[in-house]
Amino acid sequence: VVMDKPIGVFDSGVGGLTVVREIFRVLPSERVVYFGDTARVPYGTRSAETVRRYAAECAEVLYGHDIKMLVLACNTTSAVALTELREHTSVPVIGVVEPGACAAVAATGTGRIGVIGTTATVESNVYAATIGGLAREMRVFSRACPLFVPLAEEGLTEGPIPEQVAQHYLAPLLANQIDTLVLGCTHYPLLRDVIARVVGSDVRIVDSARATAENIVELLNSRSLRSPNGKEPRHAFLVTDAPRWFADLGQKFLGRGIGDVIRVETGCPVDGPANND
Amino acid sequence: VVMDKPIGVFDSGVGGLTVVREIFRVLPSERVVYFGDTARVPYGTRSAETVRRYAAECAEVLYGHDIKMLVLACNTTSAVALTELREHTSVPVIGVVEPGACAAVAATGTGRIGVIGTTATVESNVYAATIGGLAREMRVFSRACPLFVPLAEEGLTEGPIPEQVAQHYLAPLLANQIDTLVLGCTHYPLLRDVIARVVGSDVRIVDSARATAENIVELLNSRSLRSPNGKEPRHAFLVTDAPRWFADLGQKFLGRGIGDVIRVETGCPVDGPANND
């Protein structure tokens, strides 16, 4: 039955595990198949065309696992590849941008919203466009924060270095008197404490990972796709490279141990996607 | 004639341009064909097997440009793929590790050498092995500095942020009383001033980009491959993705404008490498 099928979650690397963490929290009975394209991470500096091609290849691997829905747990991919992916499948596809944008519109009082993310996400202007589509009077101020991803991956999430980097990036946004800040990159929840200290308690922080998990609940409910409560589900974690690096680093993002990580091939049509589960 | 052929320079991204900068300085008559695998950068977190596969594919593109020698201007690739690449071509292949290791052995007085680089380079232990092969009594202390690459690419090369990051990484090496420090990543010359301030004037800094250029001069001289002095050579810059990003960012690394950057395809044997020069 469709209800018993897993939720497919795709990201370029480990960042999407912050979305999985929220899925585990609100949907403990759901089985997740995670796919991280670690051989080609990061997507944040790739061209839109390349990201679309990579995402389409990776989605095929997840469709091969007979998923009931696809979550793009990657802001860059959500920004540039969501529409095209939806056109080529009957499985529901959701990204992290729309939920984050909705949550920001709900959270703001003054209509002045800050958005931080990778260079690709910020340059795509996707948050401003999505927020503007929801409520025309909103003002959106964006800033790319390229050092946040390596700080999170390096585990440098407390102390003077991340604090100064956060100051460096966020001061111009604060000068624009935002009252809401969207964490528009799935790595950023690891830096949430530092970011919150720098922006102060008057600025609400919107975590798009959390907003996305709530969206998944709604979508599964509305289509009667919720897995019946029962035994502990068996999740699967697939990557295109460096499974040990992924398992080690991924713990910080998932908030618990990952277990086995399976390496699969993609990218070259002659080989075809390996299906190792 | 062979002398008139270009030097092929390969890197995963823009970092290798610091090596090209040094080549331009000492060999102004040589024509360079640079290939940056920007669709799959960075190599620093990939498995050795994946780096070898990517490097072999990229080398094929450069052989298609009829190069007289191949320079691996990437520490990660030099660390894991040099031997295999040499086995599959009659063209001389040099990396950046051997020249940097030689220069460090020549520079040190106490035999206590520090090496900084990407995680992959440091974990490969290639500098310790190469330095140990040159002079057994040397002690090598290594440290991965993953934030240096994004700092260099972000242009954050002066001020309190890079200074504190450099302190964070280099303090343990200084505690080991090194008298020489090898910049074992082609991005690091952009942070040379900050690094020099942090380590102090008692520690000599070895720039492997510079050492490699001197090695290229020797190799070309010894094989009578030097291009005859003459008109300004026409260089070529090829990338697998994001040519505009490469051209913009690359200026900082090359120290001058880059001009046209050509996008080529690689990675999928069915397509074959495009040859756009």
Coordinates of C-alpha atoms in Angstrom, one line a residue, chain A residues 38-42 45-47 49-50 53-54 146-147 150-151 154 156 160-161 164-165 168-169 241-242 245 263 265 267-270, chain B residues 38-42 45-47 49-50 53-54 146-147 150-151 154 156 160-161 164-165 168-169 241-242 245 263 265 267-270:
Chain A
T38 CA 28.1 13.9 -1.8
A39 CA 30.2 13.3 -5.0
R40 CA 29.0 16.6 -6.3
V41 CA 28.3 18.7 -3.2
P42 CA 28.1 21.7 -2.9
T45 CA 28.1 27.6 -6.6
R46 CA 26.8 25.5 -9.6
S47 CA 24.8 27.0 -12.5
E49 CA 21.3 24.2 -15.4
T50 CA 23.8 21.9 -13.8
R53 CA 20.5 18.0 -14.3
Y54 CA 22.0 16.7 -11.0
P146 CA 29.1 31.4 2.3
L147 CA 31.2 30.8 5.5
P150 CA 32.0 25.3 6.4
L151 CA 31.6 26.6 10.0
E154 CA 33.8 22.1 10.9
L156 CA 32.7 25.7 14.8
P160 CA 34.2 34.2 18.9
I161 CA 34.8 33.0 15.3
Q164 CA 32.2 37.5 14.3
V165 CA 31.3 35.9 11.1
H168 CA 29.8 40.4 9.5
Y169 CA 26.9 38.9 7.6
D241 CA 30.7 9.4 -2.3
A242 CA 32.4 9.4 1.1
W245 CA 32.5 11.3 6.1
R263 CA 27.2 4.3 -1.6
E265 CA 26.5 5.6 -8.4
G267 CA 25.7 10.9 -13.0
C268 CA 26.7 8.7 -15.9
P269 CA 23.8 7.4 -17.9
V270 CA 25.8 4.5 -19.3
Chain B
T38 CA 34.2 23.6 -11.4
A39 CA 31.2 21.3 -11.8
R40 CA 32.7 18.9 -9.2
V41 CA 34.8 21.2 -7.1
P42 CA 35.9 20.8 -4.2
T45 CA 36.2 16.0 0.8
R46 CA 36.0 13.3 -2.0
S47 CA 37.2 9.8 -1.6
E49 CA 38.9 6.7 -5.7
T50 CA 36.6 9.4 -6.9
R53 CA 38.4 9.0 -11.6
Y54 CA 37.7 12.7 -12.0
P146 CA 38.8 23.8 5.9
L147 CA 37.8 27.4 6.5
P150 CA 35.9 29.7 1.7
L151 CA 37.7 32.7 3.4
E154 CA 34.9 35.1 -0.1
L156 CA 37.9 37.7 3.6
P160 CA 39.9 40.0 12.6
I161 CA 37.9 37.1 11.1
Q164 CA 41.2 34.5 14.5
V165 CA 40.6 31.5 12.1
H168 CA 42.6 28.7 15.7
Y169 CA 44.3 26.5 13.2
D241 CA 30.6 24.8 -14.9
A242 CA 30.0 28.4 -13.9
W245 CA 31.9 32.7 -11.4
R263 CA 32.8 25.7 -20.7
E265 CA 31.7 18.9 -20.7
G267 CA 32.3 13.2 -16.6
C268 CA 30.0 11.2 -18.8
P269 CA 31.8 8.9 -21.3
V270 CA 28.8 8.8 -23.6

